[in-house]
């Protein structure tokens, strides 16, 4: 978890339980609320919500809906591709999907992510170039 994340009291336990109940899944995830503290510098321009959804590999190939603030089994974690300037999270889950690793969704819980600055999603990291890097790497043919 990043240091700007506020978790519900029992989220980690729910993630552990979800993985215990689903031994074939590689990670547990949920949606989140984004709290943007400086909307004039962040690409989202204000608070937002990512509700996420049950795991769907086809949908994941179209765009990411899974946060890196997930509980990933150590043996399933492929490491981040640090050569990517943006969308390392989407790449992470696509890499796992290519290895046959899927996630389990926890629908009733969300965490809060506080965005203190623009971070890796800054406007200086061209979004279209970043998407195309993922498309090429994973042969998505969008």
PDB file of C-alpha atoms in Angstrom:
ATOM      1  CA  UNK A   1       0.000   0.000   0.000  1.00  0.00           C
ATOM      2  CA  UNK A   2       1.107   3.542  -0.693  1.00  0.00           C
ATOM      3  CA  UNK A   3       1.496   5.947   2.210  1.00  0.00           C
ATOM      4  CA  UNK A   4      -1.411   8.118   1.009  1.00  0.00           C
ATOM      5  CA  UNK A   5      -4.003   5.318   1.246  1.00  0.00           C
ATOM      6  CA  UNK A   6      -6.635   5.069   3.967  1.00  0.00           C
ATOM      7  CA  UNK A   7      -7.986   1.538   4.364  1.00  0.00           C
ATOM      8  CA  UNK A   8     -11.231   0.485   5.973  1.00  0.00           C
ATOM      9  CA  UNK A   9     -10.449  -1.279   9.228  1.00  0.00           C
ATOM     10  CA  UNK A  10     -11.091  -4.797   7.913  1.00  0.00           C
ATOM     11  CA  UNK A  11     -10.021  -4.534   4.256  1.00  0.00           C
ATOM     12  CA  UNK A  12      -6.827  -6.573   4.528  1.00  0.00           C
ATOM     13  CA  UNK A  13      -8.676  -9.323   6.381  1.00  0.00           C
ATOM     14  CA  UNK A  14     -11.356  -9.394   3.664  1.00  0.00           C
ATOM     15  CA  UNK A  15      -8.627  -9.693   1.026  1.00  0.00           C
ATOM     16  CA  UNK A  16      -6.963 -12.566   2.899  1.00  0.00           C
ATOM     17  CA  UNK A  17     -10.318 -14.345   3.260  1.00  0.00           C
ATOM     18  CA  UNK A  18     -11.086 -13.841  -0.436  1.00  0.00           C
ATOM     19  CA  UNK A  19      -7.771 -15.465  -1.383  1.00  0.00           C
ATOM     20  CA  UNK A  20      -8.254 -18.288   1.114  1.00  0.00           C
ATOM     21  CA  UNK A  21     -11.705 -19.013  -0.371  1.00  0.00           C
ATOM     22  CA  UNK A  22     -10.330 -18.767  -3.929  1.00  0.00           C
ATOM     23  CA  UNK A  23      -6.963 -20.582  -3.979  1.00  0.00           C
ATOM     24  CA  UNK A  24      -6.809 -20.452  -7.780  1.00  0.00           C
ATOM     25  CA  UNK A  25      -6.822 -16.619  -7.767  1.00  0.00           C
ATOM     26  CA  UNK A  26      -3.597 -14.641  -7.607  1.00  0.00           C
ATOM     27  CA  UNK A  27      -4.819 -11.415  -6.026  1.00  0.00           C
ATOM     28  CA  UNK A  28      -7.760  -9.755  -4.288  1.00  0.00           C
ATOM     29  CA  UNK A  29      -8.875  -6.220  -5.162  1.00  0.00           C
ATOM     30  CA  UNK A  30     -11.651  -3.679  -4.637  1.00  0.00           C
ATOM     31  CA  UNK A  31     -12.710  -0.246  -5.854  1.00  0.00           C
ATOM     32  CA  UNK A  32     -11.665   3.062  -4.363  1.00  0.00           C
ATOM     33  CA  UNK A  33     -12.392   6.738  -3.886  1.00  0.00           C
ATOM     34  CA  UNK A  34      -9.789   9.203  -5.157  1.00  0.00           C
ATOM     35  CA  UNK A  35      -9.429  12.402  -3.135  1.00  0.00           C
ATOM     36  CA  UNK A  36      -7.524  15.020  -5.148  1.00  0.00           C
ATOM     37  CA  UNK A  37      -6.005  17.646  -2.886  1.00  0.00           C
ATOM     38  CA  UNK A  38      -4.709  19.903  -5.689  1.00  0.00           C
ATOM     39  CA  UNK A  39      -7.238  19.621  -8.548  1.00  0.00           C
ATOM     40  CA  UNK A  40      -5.540  22.343 -10.610  1.00  0.00           C
ATOM     41  CA  UNK A  41      -2.411  20.159 -11.050  1.00  0.00           C
ATOM     42  CA  UNK A  42      -3.903  16.636 -11.134  1.00  0.00           C
ATOM     43  CA  UNK A  43      -5.194  15.182 -14.437  1.00  0.00           C
ATOM     44  CA  UNK A  44      -8.494  14.083 -12.823  1.00  0.00           C
ATOM     45  CA  UNK A  45      -9.258  17.720 -11.849  1.00  0.00           C
ATOM     46  CA  UNK A  46     -11.266  16.634  -8.808  1.00  0.00           C
ATOM     47  CA  UNK A  47     -12.392  13.792  -6.591  1.00  0.00           C
ATOM     48  CA  UNK A  48     -13.459  10.595  -8.323  1.00  0.00           C
ATOM     49  CA  UNK A  49     -14.588   7.034  -7.704  1.00  0.00           C
ATOM     50  CA  UNK A  50     -13.317   3.805  -9.268  1.00  0.00           C
ATOM     51  CA  UNK A  51     -15.992   1.223  -8.449  1.00  0.00           C
ATOM     52  CA  UNK A  52     -14.086  -1.657 -10.137  1.00  0.00           C
ATOM     53  CA  UNK A  53     -15.909  -4.851 -11.136  1.00  0.00           C
ATOM     54  CA  UNK A  54     -15.709  -8.627 -10.990  1.00  0.00           C
ATOM     55  CA  UNK A  55     -12.702 -10.017 -12.830  1.00  0.00           C
ATOM     56  CA  UNK A  56     -13.056 -10.097 -16.614  1.00  0.00           C
ATOM     57  CA  UNK A  57      -9.965 -10.727 -18.746  1.00  0.00           C
ATOM     58  CA  UNK A  58     -11.529  -9.300 -21.912  1.00  0.00           C
ATOM     59  CA  UNK A  59     -12.465  -6.094 -20.097  1.00  0.00           C
ATOM     60  CA  UNK A  60      -8.968  -5.853 -18.600  1.00  0.00           C
ATOM     61  CA  UNK A  61      -7.504  -5.951 -22.116  1.00  0.00           C
ATOM     62  CA  UNK A  62      -9.589  -2.849 -22.932  1.00  0.00           C
ATOM     63  CA  UNK A  63      -8.443  -0.822 -19.924  1.00  0.00           C
ATOM     64  CA  UNK A  64      -7.439  -1.172 -16.309  1.00  0.00           C
ATOM     65  CA  UNK A  65      -9.997  -1.296 -13.528  1.00  0.00           C
ATOM     66  CA  UNK A  66      -7.783  -2.836 -10.809  1.00  0.00           C
ATOM     67  CA  UNK A  67      -5.718  -0.758  -8.382  1.00  0.00           C
ATOM     68  CA  UNK A  68      -2.206  -1.681  -7.358  1.00  0.00           C
ATOM     69  CA  UNK A  69      -3.530  -1.384  -3.786  1.00  0.00           C
ATOM     70  CA  UNK A  70      -4.457  -5.049  -3.947  1.00  0.00           C
ATOM     71  CA  UNK A  71      -3.281  -8.115  -2.068  1.00  0.00           C
ATOM     72  CA  UNK A  72      -1.149 -10.151  -4.466  1.00  0.00           C
ATOM     73  CA  UNK A  73       0.223 -13.608  -3.706  1.00  0.00           C
ATOM     74  CA  UNK A  74       4.004 -13.359  -3.604  1.00  0.00           C
ATOM     75  CA  UNK A  75       4.476 -16.231  -6.069  1.00  0.00           C
ATOM     76  CA  UNK A  76       2.159 -14.498  -8.583  1.00  0.00           C
ATOM     77  CA  UNK A  77       3.750 -11.048  -8.501  1.00  0.00           C
ATOM     78  CA  UNK A  78       5.731 -10.509 -11.746  1.00  0.00           C
ATOM     79  CA  UNK A  79       7.377  -7.243 -10.611  1.00  0.00           C
ATOM     80  CA  UNK A  80       6.707  -3.865 -12.217  1.00  0.00           C
ATOM     81  CA  UNK A  81       8.087  -2.957 -15.624  1.00  0.00           C
ATOM     82  CA  UNK A  82      10.022   0.136 -14.622  1.00  0.00           C
ATOM     83  CA  UNK A  83      10.678   1.054 -18.255  1.00  0.00           C
ATOM     84  CA  UNK A  84       7.029   2.129 -18.560  1.00  0.00           C
ATOM     85  CA  UNK A  85       6.392   5.806 -17.835  1.00  0.00           C
ATOM     86  CA  UNK A  86       2.724   5.277 -17.023  1.00  0.00           C
ATOM     87  CA  UNK A  87       0.138   2.487 -16.590  1.00  0.00           C
ATOM     88  CA  UNK A  88       2.517   0.149 -14.761  1.00  0.00           C
ATOM     89  CA  UNK A  89      -0.532  -1.107 -12.859  1.00  0.00           C
ATOM     90  CA  UNK A  90      -2.403  -2.096 -16.035  1.00  0.00           C
ATOM     91  CA  UNK A  91       0.748  -3.772 -17.351  1.00  0.00           C
ATOM     92  CA  UNK A  92       1.118  -5.693 -14.072  1.00  0.00           C
ATOM     93  CA  UNK A  93      -2.364  -7.204 -14.325  1.00  0.00           C
ATOM     94  CA  UNK A  94      -2.064  -7.910 -18.059  1.00  0.00           C
ATOM     95  CA  UNK A  95       1.234  -9.704 -17.413  1.00  0.00           C
ATOM     96  CA  UNK A  96      -0.424 -11.846 -14.758  1.00  0.00           C
ATOM     97  CA  UNK A  97      -3.386 -12.520 -17.062  1.00  0.00           C
ATOM     98  CA  UNK A  98      -0.988 -13.731 -19.777  1.00  0.00           C
ATOM     99  CA  UNK A  99       0.404 -16.162 -17.181  1.00  0.00           C
ATOM    100  CA  UNK A 100      -3.096 -17.436 -16.395  1.00  0.00           C
ATOM    101  CA  UNK A 101      -3.390 -15.516 -13.120  1.00  0.00           C
ATOM    102  CA  UNK A 102      -6.737 -13.874 -12.349  1.00  0.00           C
ATOM    103  CA  UNK A 103      -8.031 -11.829  -9.429  1.00  0.00           C
ATOM    104  CA  UNK A 104     -10.986 -11.980  -7.080  1.00  0.00           C
ATOM    105  CA  UNK A 105     -13.115  -8.862  -6.585  1.00  0.00           C
ATOM    106  CA  UNK A 106     -14.348  -7.670  -3.175  1.00  0.00           C
ATOM    107  CA  UNK A 107     -17.458  -5.668  -4.110  1.00  0.00           C
ATOM    108  CA  UNK A 108     -18.658  -4.200  -0.831  1.00  0.00           C
ATOM    109  CA  UNK A 109     -15.490  -2.384   0.189  1.00  0.00           C
ATOM    110  CA  UNK A 110     -13.556   0.630  -1.066  1.00  0.00           C
ATOM    111  CA  UNK A 111     -10.464   2.400   0.195  1.00  0.00           C
ATOM    112  CA  UNK A 112      -9.528   6.086  -0.043  1.00  0.00           C
ATOM    113  CA  UNK A 113      -6.538   7.259  -2.076  1.00  0.00           C
ATOM    114  CA  UNK A 114      -5.303  10.779  -1.378  1.00  0.00           C
ATOM    115  CA  UNK A 115      -3.545  12.424  -4.319  1.00  0.00           C
ATOM    116  CA  UNK A 116      -1.112  14.999  -3.010  1.00  0.00           C
ATOM    117  CA  UNK A 117       0.339  15.762  -6.465  1.00  0.00           C
ATOM    118  CA  UNK A 118       0.053  14.527 -10.037  1.00  0.00           C
ATOM    119  CA  UNK A 119       2.554  11.659  -9.532  1.00  0.00           C
ATOM    120  CA  UNK A 120       3.133   9.177 -12.329  1.00  0.00           C
ATOM    121  CA  UNK A 121      -0.148  10.199 -13.980  1.00  0.00           C
ATOM    122  CA  UNK A 122       1.123  13.720 -14.556  1.00  0.00           C
ATOM    123  CA  UNK A 123       0.331  15.600 -17.718  1.00  0.00           C
ATOM    124  CA  UNK A 124       4.019  15.402 -18.668  1.00  0.00           C
ATOM    125  CA  UNK A 125       3.611  11.657 -19.196  1.00  0.00           C
ATOM    126  CA  UNK A 126       1.704  11.537 -22.473  1.00  0.00           C
ATOM    127  CA  UNK A 127      -1.339   9.342 -21.936  1.00  0.00           C
ATOM    128  CA  UNK A 128      -1.725   8.222 -25.550  1.00  0.00           C
ATOM    129  CA  UNK A 129       1.953   7.236 -25.813  1.00  0.00           C
ATOM    130  CA  UNK A 130       1.648   5.313 -22.543  1.00  0.00           C
ATOM    131  CA  UNK A 131      -1.455   3.452 -23.755  1.00  0.00           C
ATOM    132  CA  UNK A 132       0.244   2.571 -27.033  1.00  0.00           C
ATOM    133  CA  UNK A 133       3.259   1.179 -25.138  1.00  0.00           C
ATOM    134  CA  UNK A 134       0.903  -1.198 -23.289  1.00  0.00           C
ATOM    135  CA  UNK A 135      -0.977  -2.079 -26.495  1.00  0.00           C
ATOM    136  CA  UNK A 136       2.291  -2.960 -28.242  1.00  0.00           C
ATOM    137  CA  UNK A 137       3.766  -4.862 -25.315  1.00  0.00           C
ATOM    138  CA  UNK A 138       0.671  -7.036 -24.836  1.00  0.00           C
ATOM    139  CA  UNK A 139      -0.416  -7.238 -28.510  1.00  0.00           C
ATOM    140  CA  UNK A 140      -3.828  -5.792 -27.700  1.00  0.00           C
ATOM    141  CA  UNK A 141      -4.482  -4.521 -31.229  1.00  0.00           C
ATOM    142  CA  UNK A 142      -6.864  -1.793 -30.067  1.00  0.00           C
TER     143      UNK A 142
END
